Short mmCIF file of C-alpha atoms and ligand atoms in Angstrom, two decimals:
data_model
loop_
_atom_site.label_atom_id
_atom_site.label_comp_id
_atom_site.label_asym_id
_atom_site.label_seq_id
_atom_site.Cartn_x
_atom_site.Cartn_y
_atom_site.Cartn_z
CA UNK A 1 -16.20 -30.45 -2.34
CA UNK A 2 -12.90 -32.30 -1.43
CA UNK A 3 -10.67 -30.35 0.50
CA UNK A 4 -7.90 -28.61 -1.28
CA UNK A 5 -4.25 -30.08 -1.18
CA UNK A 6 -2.75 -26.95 -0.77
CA UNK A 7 -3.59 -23.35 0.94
CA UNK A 8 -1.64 -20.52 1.22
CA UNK A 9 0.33 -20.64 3.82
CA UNK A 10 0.05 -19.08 6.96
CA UNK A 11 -0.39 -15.33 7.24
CA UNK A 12 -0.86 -15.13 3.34
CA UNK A 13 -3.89 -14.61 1.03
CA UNK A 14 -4.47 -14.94 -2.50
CA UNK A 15 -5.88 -10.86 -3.80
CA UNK A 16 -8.47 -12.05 -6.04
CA UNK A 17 -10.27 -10.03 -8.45
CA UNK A 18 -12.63 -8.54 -6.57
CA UNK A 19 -10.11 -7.40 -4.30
CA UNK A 20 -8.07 -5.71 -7.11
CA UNK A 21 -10.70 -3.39 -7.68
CA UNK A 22 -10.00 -2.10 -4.28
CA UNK A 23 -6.41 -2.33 -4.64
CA UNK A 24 -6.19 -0.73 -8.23
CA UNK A 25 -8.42 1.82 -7.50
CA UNK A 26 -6.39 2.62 -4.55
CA UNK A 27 -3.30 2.64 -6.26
CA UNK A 28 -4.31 4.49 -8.75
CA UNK A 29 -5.04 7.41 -6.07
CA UNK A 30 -1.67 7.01 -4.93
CA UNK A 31 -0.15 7.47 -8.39
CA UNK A 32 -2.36 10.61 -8.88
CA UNK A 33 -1.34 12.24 -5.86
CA UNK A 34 2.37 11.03 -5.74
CA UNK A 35 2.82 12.72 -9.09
CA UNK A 36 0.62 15.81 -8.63
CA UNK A 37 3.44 16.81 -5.58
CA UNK A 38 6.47 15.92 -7.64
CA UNK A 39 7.26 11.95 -5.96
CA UNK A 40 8.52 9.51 -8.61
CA UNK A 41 8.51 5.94 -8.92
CA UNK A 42 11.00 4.04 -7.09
CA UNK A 43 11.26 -0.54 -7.53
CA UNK A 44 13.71 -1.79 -4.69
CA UNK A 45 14.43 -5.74 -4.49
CA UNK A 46 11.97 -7.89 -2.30
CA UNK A 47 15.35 -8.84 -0.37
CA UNK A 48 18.26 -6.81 0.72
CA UNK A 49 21.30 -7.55 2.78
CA UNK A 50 19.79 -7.95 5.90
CA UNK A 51 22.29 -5.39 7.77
CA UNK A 52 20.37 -3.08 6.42
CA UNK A 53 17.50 -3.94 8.58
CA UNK A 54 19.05 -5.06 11.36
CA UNK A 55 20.48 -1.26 11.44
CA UNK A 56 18.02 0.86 9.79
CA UNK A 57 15.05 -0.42 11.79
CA UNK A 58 16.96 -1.45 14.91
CA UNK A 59 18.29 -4.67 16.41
CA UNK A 60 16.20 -4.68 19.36
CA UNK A 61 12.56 -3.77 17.18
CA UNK A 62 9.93 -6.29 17.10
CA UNK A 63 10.33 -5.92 13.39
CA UNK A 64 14.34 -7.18 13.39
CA UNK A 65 13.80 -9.14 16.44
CA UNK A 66 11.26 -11.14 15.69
CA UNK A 67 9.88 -10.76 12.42
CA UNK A 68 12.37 -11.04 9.45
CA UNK A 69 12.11 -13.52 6.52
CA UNK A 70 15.45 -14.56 6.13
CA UNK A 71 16.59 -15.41 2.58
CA UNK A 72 18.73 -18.32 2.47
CA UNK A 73 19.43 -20.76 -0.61
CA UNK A 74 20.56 -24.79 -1.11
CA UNK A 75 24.05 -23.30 -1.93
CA UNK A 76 24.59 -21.50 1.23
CA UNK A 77 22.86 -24.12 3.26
CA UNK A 78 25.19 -26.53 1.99
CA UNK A 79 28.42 -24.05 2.94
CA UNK A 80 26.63 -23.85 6.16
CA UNK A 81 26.29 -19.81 6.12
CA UNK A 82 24.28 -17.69 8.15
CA UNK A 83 21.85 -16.13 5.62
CA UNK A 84 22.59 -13.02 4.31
CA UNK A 85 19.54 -11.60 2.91
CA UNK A 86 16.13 -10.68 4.05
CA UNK A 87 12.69 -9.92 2.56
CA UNK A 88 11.58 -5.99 2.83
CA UNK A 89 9.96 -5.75 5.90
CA UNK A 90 9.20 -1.93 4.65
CA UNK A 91 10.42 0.14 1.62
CA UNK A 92 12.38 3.27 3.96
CA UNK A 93 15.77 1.32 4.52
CA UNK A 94 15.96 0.00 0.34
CA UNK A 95 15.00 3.25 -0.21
CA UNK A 96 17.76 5.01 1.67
CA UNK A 97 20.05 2.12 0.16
CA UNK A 98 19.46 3.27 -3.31
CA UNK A 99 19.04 6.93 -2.58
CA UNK A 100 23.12 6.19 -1.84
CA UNK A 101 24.22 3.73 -4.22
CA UNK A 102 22.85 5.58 -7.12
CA UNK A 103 24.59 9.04 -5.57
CA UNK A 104 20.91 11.13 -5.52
CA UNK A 105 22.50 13.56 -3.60
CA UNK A 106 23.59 15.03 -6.88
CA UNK A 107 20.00 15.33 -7.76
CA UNK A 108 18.12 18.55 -6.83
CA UNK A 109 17.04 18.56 -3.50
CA UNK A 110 14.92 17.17 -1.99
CA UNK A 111 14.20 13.93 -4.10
CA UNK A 112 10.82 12.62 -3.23
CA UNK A 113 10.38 9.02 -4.09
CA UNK A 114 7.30 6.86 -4.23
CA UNK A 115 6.86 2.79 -4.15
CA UNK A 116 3.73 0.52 -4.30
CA UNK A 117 4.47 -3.36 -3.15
CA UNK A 118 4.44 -6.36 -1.32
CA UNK A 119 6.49 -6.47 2.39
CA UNK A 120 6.92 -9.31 4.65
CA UNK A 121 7.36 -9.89 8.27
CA UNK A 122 6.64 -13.14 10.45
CA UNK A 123 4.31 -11.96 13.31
CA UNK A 124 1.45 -13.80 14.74
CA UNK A 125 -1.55 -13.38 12.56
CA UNK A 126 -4.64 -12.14 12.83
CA UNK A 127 -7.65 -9.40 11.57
CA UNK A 128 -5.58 -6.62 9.28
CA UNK A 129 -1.92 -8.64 10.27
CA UNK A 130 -0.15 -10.82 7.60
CA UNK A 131 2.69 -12.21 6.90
CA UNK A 132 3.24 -10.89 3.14
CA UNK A 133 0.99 -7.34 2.62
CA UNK A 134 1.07 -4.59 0.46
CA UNK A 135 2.78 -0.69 1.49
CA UNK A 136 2.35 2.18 -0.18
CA UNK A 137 5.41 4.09 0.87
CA UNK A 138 6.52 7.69 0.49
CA UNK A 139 10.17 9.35 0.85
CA UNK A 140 11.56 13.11 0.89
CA UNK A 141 15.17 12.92 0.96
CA UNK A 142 17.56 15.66 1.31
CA UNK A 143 16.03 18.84 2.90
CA UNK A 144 14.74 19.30 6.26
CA UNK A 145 11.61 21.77 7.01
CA UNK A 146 7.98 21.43 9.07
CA UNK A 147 6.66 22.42 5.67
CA UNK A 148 8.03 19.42 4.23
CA UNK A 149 6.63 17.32 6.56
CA UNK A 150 3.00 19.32 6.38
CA UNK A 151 2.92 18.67 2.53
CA UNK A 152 3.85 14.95 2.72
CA UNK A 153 1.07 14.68 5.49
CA UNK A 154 -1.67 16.56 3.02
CA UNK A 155 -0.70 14.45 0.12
CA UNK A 156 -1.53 11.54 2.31
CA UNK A 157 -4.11 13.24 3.47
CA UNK A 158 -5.57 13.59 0.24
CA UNK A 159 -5.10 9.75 -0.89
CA UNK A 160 -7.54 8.69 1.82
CA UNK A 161 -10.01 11.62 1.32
CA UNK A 162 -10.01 9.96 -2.68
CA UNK A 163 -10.48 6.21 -1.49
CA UNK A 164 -13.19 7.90 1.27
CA UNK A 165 -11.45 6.93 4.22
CA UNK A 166 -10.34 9.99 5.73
CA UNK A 167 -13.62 10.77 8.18
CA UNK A 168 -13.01 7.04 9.79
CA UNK A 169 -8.86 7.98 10.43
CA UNK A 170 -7.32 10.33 13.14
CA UNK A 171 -4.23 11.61 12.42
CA UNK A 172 -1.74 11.53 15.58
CA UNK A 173 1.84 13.28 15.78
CA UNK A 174 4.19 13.80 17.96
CA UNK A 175 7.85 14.70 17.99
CA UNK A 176 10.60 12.76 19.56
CA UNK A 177 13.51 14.79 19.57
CA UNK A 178 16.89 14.26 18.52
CA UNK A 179 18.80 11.13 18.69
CA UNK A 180 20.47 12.43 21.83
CA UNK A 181 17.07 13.77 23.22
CA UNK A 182 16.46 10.04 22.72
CA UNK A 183 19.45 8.40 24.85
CA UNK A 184 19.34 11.11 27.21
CA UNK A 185 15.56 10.34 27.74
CA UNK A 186 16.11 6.60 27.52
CA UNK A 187 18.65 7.31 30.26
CA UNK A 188 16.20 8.69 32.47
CA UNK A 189 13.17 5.90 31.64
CA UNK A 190 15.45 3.37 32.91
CA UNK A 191 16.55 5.23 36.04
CA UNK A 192 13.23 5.51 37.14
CA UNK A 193 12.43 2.22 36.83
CA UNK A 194 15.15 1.16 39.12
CA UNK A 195 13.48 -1.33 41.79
CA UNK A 196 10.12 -0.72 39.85
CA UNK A 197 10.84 -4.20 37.16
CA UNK A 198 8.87 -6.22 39.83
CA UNK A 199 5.96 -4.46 39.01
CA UNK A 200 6.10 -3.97 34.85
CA UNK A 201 4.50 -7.04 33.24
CA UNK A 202 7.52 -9.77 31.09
CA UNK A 203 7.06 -7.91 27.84
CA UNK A 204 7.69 -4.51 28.97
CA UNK A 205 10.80 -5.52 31.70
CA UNK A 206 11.93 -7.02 28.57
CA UNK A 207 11.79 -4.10 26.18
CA UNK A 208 13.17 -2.01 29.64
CA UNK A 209 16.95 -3.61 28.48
CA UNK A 210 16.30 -3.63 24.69
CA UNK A 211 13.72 -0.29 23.96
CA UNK A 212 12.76 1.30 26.54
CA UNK A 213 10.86 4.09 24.52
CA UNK A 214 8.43 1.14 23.67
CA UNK A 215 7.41 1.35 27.12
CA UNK A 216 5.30 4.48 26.33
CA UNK A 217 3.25 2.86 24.12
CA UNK A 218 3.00 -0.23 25.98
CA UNK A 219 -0.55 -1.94 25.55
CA UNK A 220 -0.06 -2.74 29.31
CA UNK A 221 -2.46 -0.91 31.89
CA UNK A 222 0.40 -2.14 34.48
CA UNK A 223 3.06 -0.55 32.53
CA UNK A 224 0.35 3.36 31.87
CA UNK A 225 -0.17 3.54 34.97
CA UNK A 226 3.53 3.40 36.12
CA UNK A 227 4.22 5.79 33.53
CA UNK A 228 2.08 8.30 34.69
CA UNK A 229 4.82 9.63 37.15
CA UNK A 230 7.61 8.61 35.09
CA UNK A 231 9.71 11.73 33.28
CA UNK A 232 7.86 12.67 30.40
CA UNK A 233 9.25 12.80 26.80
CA UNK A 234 8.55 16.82 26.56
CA UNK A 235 11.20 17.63 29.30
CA UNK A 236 14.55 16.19 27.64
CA UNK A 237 13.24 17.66 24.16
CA UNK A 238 15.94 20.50 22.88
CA UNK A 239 14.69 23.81 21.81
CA UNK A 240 15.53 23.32 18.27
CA UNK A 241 12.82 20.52 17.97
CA UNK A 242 10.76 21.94 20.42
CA UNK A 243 9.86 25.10 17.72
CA UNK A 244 10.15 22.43 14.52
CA UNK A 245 6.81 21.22 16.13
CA UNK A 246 5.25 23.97 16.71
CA UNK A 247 5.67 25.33 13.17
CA UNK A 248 4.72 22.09 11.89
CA UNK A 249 1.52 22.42 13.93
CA UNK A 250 0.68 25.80 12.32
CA UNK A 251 1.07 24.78 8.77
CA UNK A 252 -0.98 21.94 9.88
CA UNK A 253 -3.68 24.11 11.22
CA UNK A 254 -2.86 26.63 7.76
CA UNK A 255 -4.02 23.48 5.86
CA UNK A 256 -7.08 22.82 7.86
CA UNK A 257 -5.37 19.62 8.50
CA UNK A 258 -6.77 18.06 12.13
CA UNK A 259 -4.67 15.98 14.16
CA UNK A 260 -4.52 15.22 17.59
CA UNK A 261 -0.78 15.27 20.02
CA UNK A 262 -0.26 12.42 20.85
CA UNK A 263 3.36 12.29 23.33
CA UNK A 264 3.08 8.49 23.58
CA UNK A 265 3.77 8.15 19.91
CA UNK A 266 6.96 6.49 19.46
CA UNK A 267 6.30 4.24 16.84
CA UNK A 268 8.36 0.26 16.83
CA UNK A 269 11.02 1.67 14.22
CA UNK A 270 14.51 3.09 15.85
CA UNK A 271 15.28 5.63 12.49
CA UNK A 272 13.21 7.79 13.36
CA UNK A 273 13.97 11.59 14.47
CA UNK A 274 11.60 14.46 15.94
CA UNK A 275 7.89 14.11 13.94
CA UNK A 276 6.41 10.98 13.95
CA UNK A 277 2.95 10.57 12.98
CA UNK A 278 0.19 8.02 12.41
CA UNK A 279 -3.35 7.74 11.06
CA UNK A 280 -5.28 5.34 13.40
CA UNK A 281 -8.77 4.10 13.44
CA UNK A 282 -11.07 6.49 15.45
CA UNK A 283 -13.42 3.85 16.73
CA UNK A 284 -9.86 1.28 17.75
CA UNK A 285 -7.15 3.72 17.73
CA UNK A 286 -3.55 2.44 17.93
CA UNK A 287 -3.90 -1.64 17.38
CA UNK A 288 -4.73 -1.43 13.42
CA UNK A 289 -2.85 2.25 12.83
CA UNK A 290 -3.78 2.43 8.09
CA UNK A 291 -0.39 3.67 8.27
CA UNK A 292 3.07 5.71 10.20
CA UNK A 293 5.36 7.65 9.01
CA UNK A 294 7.75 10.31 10.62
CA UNK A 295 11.28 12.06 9.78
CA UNK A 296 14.74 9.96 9.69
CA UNK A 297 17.37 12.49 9.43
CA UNK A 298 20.41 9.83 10.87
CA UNK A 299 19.55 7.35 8.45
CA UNK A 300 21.28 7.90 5.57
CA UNK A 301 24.65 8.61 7.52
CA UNK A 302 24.13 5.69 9.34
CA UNK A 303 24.18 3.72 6.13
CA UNK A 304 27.92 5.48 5.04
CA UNK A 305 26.28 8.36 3.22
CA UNK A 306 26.45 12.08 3.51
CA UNK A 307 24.40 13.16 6.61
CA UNK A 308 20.82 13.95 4.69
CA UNK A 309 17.71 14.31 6.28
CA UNK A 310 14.78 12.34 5.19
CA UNK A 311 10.46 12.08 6.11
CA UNK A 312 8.45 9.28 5.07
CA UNK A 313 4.80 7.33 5.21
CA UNK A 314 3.70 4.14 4.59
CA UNK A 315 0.52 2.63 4.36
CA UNK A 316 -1.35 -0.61 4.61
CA UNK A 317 -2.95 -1.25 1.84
CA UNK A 318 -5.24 -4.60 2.78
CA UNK A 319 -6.39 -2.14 5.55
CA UNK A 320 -6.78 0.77 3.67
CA UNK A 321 -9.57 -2.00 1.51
CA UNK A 322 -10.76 -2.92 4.89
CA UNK A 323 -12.01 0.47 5.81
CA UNK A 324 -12.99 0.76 2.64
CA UNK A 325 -15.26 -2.22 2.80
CA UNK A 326 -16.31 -0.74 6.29
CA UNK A 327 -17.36 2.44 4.84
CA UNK A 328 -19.45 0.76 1.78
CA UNK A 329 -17.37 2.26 -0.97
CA UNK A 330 -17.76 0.52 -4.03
CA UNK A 331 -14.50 0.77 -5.59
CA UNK A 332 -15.31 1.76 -9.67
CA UNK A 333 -13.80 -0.39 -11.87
CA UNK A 334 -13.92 -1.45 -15.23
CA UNK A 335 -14.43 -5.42 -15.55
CA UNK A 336 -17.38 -4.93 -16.84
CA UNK A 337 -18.27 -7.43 -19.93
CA UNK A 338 -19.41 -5.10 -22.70
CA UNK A 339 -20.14 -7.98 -25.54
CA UNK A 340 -20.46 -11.47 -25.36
CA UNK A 341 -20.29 -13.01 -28.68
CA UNK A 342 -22.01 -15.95 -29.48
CA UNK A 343 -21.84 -18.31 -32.76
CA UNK A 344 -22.40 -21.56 -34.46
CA UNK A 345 -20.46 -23.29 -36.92
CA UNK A 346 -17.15 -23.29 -38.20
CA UNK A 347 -17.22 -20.36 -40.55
CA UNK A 348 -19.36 -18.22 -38.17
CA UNK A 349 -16.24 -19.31 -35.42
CA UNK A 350 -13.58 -17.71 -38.15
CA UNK A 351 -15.54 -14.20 -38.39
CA UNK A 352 -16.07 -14.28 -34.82
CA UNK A 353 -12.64 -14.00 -33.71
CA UNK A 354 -11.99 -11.46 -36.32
CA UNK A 355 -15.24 -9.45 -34.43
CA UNK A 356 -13.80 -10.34 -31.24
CA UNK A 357 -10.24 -8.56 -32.15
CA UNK A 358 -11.86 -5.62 -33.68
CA UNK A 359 -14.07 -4.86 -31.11
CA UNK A 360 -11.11 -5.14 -28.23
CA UNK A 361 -9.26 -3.41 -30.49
CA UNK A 362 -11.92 -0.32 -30.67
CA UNK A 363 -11.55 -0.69 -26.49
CA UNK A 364 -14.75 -2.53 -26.13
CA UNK A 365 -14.79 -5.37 -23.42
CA UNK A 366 -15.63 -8.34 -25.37
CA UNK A 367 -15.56 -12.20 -24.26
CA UNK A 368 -16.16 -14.42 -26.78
CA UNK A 369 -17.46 -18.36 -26.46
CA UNK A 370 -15.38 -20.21 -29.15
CA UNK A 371 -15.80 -23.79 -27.98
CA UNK A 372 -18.83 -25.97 -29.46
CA UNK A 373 -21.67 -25.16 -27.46
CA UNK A 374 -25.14 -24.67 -28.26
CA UNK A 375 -26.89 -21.33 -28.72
CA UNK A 376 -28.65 -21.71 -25.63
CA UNK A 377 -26.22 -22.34 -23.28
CA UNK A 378 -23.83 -19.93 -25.31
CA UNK A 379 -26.70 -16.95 -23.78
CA UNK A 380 -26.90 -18.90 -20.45
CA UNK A 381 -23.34 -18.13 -19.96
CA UNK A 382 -23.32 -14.40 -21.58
CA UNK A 383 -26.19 -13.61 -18.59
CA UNK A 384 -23.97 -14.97 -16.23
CA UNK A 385 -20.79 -13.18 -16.96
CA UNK A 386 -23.43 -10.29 -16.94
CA UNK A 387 -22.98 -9.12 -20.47
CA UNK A 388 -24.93 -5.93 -21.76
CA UNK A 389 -24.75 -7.26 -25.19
CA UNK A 390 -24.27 -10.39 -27.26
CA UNK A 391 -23.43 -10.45 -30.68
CA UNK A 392 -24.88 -14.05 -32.20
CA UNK A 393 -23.57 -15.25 -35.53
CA UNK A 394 -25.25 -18.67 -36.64
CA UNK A 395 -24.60 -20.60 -40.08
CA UNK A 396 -27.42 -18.45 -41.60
CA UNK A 397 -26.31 -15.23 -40.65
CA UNK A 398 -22.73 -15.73 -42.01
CA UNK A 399 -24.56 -16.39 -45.35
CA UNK A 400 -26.81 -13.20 -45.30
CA UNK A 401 -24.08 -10.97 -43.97
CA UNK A 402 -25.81 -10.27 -41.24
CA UNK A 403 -25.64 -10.34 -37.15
CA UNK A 404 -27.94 -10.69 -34.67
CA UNK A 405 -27.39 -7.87 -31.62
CA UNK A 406 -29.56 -8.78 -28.56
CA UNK A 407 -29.53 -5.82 -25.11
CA UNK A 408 -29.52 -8.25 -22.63
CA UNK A 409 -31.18 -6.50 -19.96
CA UNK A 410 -33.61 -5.45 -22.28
CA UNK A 411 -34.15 -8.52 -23.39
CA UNK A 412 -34.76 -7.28 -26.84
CA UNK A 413 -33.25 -8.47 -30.22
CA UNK A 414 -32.42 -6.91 -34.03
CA UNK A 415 -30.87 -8.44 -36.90
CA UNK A 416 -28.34 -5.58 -38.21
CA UNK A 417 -25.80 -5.72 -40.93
CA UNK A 418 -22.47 -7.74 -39.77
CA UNK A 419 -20.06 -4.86 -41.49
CA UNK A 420 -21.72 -2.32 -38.99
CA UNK A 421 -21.40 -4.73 -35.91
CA UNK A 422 -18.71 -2.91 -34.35
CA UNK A 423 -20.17 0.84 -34.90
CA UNK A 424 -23.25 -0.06 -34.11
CA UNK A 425 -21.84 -1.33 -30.40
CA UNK A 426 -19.96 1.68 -30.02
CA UNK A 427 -22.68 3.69 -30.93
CA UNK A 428 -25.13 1.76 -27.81
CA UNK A 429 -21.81 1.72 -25.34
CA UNK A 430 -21.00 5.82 -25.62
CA UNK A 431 -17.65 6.45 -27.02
CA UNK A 432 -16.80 7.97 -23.82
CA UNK A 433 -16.91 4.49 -22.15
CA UNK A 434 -14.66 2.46 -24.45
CA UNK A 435 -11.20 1.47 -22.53
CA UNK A 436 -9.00 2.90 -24.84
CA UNK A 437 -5.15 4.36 -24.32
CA UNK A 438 -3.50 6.52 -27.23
CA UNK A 439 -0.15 5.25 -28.64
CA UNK A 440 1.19 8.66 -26.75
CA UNK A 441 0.09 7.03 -23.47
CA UNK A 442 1.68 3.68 -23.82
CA UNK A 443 5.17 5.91 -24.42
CA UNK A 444 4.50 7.98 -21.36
CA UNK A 445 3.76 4.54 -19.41
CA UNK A 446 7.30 3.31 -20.91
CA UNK A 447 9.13 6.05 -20.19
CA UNK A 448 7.77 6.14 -16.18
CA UNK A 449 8.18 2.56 -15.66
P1 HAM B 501 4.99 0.76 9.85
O1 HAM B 501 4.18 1.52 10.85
O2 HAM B 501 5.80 -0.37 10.34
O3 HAM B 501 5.89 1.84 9.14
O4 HAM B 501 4.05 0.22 8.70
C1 HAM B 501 3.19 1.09 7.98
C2 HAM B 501 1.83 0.46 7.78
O5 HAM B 501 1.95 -0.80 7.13
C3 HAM B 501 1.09 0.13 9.06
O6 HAM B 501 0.46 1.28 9.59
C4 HAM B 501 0.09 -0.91 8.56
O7 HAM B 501 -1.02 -0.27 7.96
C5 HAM B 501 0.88 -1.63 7.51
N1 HAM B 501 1.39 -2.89 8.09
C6 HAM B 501 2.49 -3.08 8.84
N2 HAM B 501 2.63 -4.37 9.20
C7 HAM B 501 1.57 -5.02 8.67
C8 HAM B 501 1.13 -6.39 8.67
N3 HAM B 501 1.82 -7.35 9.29
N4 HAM B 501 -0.01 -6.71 7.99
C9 HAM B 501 -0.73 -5.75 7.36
N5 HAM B 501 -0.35 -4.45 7.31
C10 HAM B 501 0.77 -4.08 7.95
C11 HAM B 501 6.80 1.55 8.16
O8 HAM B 501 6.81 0.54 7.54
C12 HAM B 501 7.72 2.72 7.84
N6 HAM B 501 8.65 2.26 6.80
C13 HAM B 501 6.97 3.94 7.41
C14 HAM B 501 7.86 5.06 7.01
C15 HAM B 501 8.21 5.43 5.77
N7 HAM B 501 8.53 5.85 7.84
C16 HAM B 501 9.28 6.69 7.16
N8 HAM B 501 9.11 6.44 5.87
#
């Protein structure tokens, strides 16, 4: 085979089909959870101003730093403008955006918000780290409590008991204060490492001047085993957040929810307040975390709104199909090819495609080969698209009014009337397994989307 003239590009992949059984089937959790606890569906725009980023996640975050896809265009190029826009790097900040532009705070409190979609950021790729990947994301705006926070973390919970990941994640949490906690605490990190730089390897005497709190969860044995006499998080904590974790804990532990404390946890996103969490890989831990979340209660008032406190999660959805894979769960689907019809001439060809509609139209999956091919190769290709039936309407048949129905595993063949085609397909498939959706469904579908 010649080689292709174009790939994707770097750091992107093409979801085929088989992939999309994953995905759908894991979306479809999502949806079923999100609306059993109340969360509705939220679109934001692939690109926002790219202030928004730059103070939402932080200046001085890998994320902002080094990883936005700026959004330029010929017509700016040409007036020789910085670019103004940026792809989502995550859904929290658009969120937040819209949560103020559309004035939600007049909305009953809190307003939980769900969103399913593609993100972007430019890091170095490799296993479970793209360029463009898809976030499930979900926000509770507008009222602060640990039992908040406990029922976002069970509905998550739940989504990855339903895809069958949950016994291969371990939830960490941990609780970083309040955003003066944080400079206070910052404060102290960067006295103690006063004549100590020598010794912290580039990246962290780097992120010593830019984030310091990204020293604790610094990949660097260097940089742990400074830390170990450094001030610890715990001590500059106030009192207030001090008991907000400790109740969390118990309605954890009232859930049966496990988790493990984790005061390391930081996370690479500056919004965050107090409870952060994450759901990491028990055999790799932190590297490939499914997905983070944690409370941002200065967001919103950094952005001009009214101060409102907020608690969110996202996850990785191309790992979430990883683990998936890992864990041999066959995602169920329904691509299944119910009837393959076959024919031969031109007036069989007419009736077929009026079989073909009726039967899709009765929710039966039906492929049909209308070109000019013979018989033969006509049942080659129903075997390979793995048909359980073919329907096979040749010159004669169209004559006698009658059809030929062959089970294709069974191997097995009957001539039956061609008025009783369809009921008589229904009748071998089970009503119960034709894809159907009632004219009340498609309204409901309207009306949420
Ligand atoms: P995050 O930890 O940056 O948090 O991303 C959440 C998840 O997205 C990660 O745990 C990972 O599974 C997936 N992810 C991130 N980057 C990549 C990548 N390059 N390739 C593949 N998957 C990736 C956030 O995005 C926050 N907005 C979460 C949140 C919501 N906090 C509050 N509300």
């Amino acid at each position: 085979m010649s080689q292709p003239q174009f790939r994707t590009p770097k750091g992107t992949h093409d979801v085929l089909p088989e992939d999309h059984q994953y995905m759908t089937y894991i979306k479809k959790a999502v949806r079923h959870r999100a609306r059993q606890a109340g969360f509705r569906r939220i679109d934001t725009p692939m690109y926002e101003n790219k202030a928004i980023f730059e103070r939402g996640i932080g200046e001085h975050t890998d994320i902002v730093e080094k990883e936005l896809f700026l959004v330029t265009s010929k017509q700016r190029e040409a007036e020789e403008k910085e670019a103004e826009f940026a792809l989502r790097p995550e859904f929290t900040a658009g969120i937040c955006r819209s949560y103020i532009e559309h004035g939600m705070q007049q909305l009953p409190q809190p307003v939980e918000l769900y969103a399913i979609g593609q993100c972007f950021r430019h890091d170095r790729p490799q296993k479970g780290r793209y360029r463009q990947f898809h976030q499930f994301d979900m926000e509770v705006i507008g009222l602060k409590d640990p039992s908040i926070d406990a029922q976002l973390i069970q509905v998550i919970m739940n989504i990855f008991k339903d895809i069958r990941i949950a016994d291969r994640l371990q939830l960490h949490i941990n609780n970083i204060g309040t955003a003066e906690n944080r400079v206070a605490y910052t404060e102290a990190l960067k006295d103690f490492f006063i004549g100590k730089e020598r010794n912290l390897p580039e990246i962290d005497r780097d992120r010593l001047t830019t984030n310091p709190l990204r020293l604790l969860d610094s990949k660097e044995e260097d940089t742990q085993i400074l830390l170990k006499s450094a001030p610890t998080f715990e001590q500059f904590l106030d009192e207030e957040s001090k008991a907000y974790h400790k109740t969390l804990l118990e309605y954890l532990d009232t859930l049966d929810i496990e988790y493990i404390e984790n005061p390391k946890l930081v996370r690479g996103l500056d919004y965050y307040t107090q409870t952060v969490f994450e759901f990491q890989d028990k055999e790799t831990g932190a590297q490939n975390a499914v997905g983070g979340g944690g409370r941002y209660d200065g967001l919103i008032e950094l952005f001009g709104g009214q101060p409102t406190p907020g608690v969110g999660f996202a996850g990785g959805i191309e790992r979430m199909v990883w683990h998936m894979k890992q864990a041999g769960v066959k995602a169920p689907h329904k691509d299944q090819v119910d009837v393959f019809v076959a024919q031969l001439g031109p007036e069989a060809k007419k009736e077929c495609l009026k079989l073909i509609t009726g039967l899709r139209d009765k929710g039966v999956h039906t492929l049909g080969a209308l070109g000019e091919a013979s018989l033969k190769s006509q049942m080659r290709l129903a075997d390979k698209f793995e048909a359980r039936y073919t329907l096979l309407l040749g010159k004669m048949e169209v004559k006698t009014g009658t059809i030929i129905l062959r089970d294709m595993a069974a191997g097995k063949q009957q001539e039956i009337k061609y008025k009783d085609a369809i009921s008589k397909v229904i009748e071998l498939l089970g009503k119960d397994n034709l894809d159907t959706y009632t004219i009340r469904d498609r309204f409901v579908e309207v009306d949420e989307d």
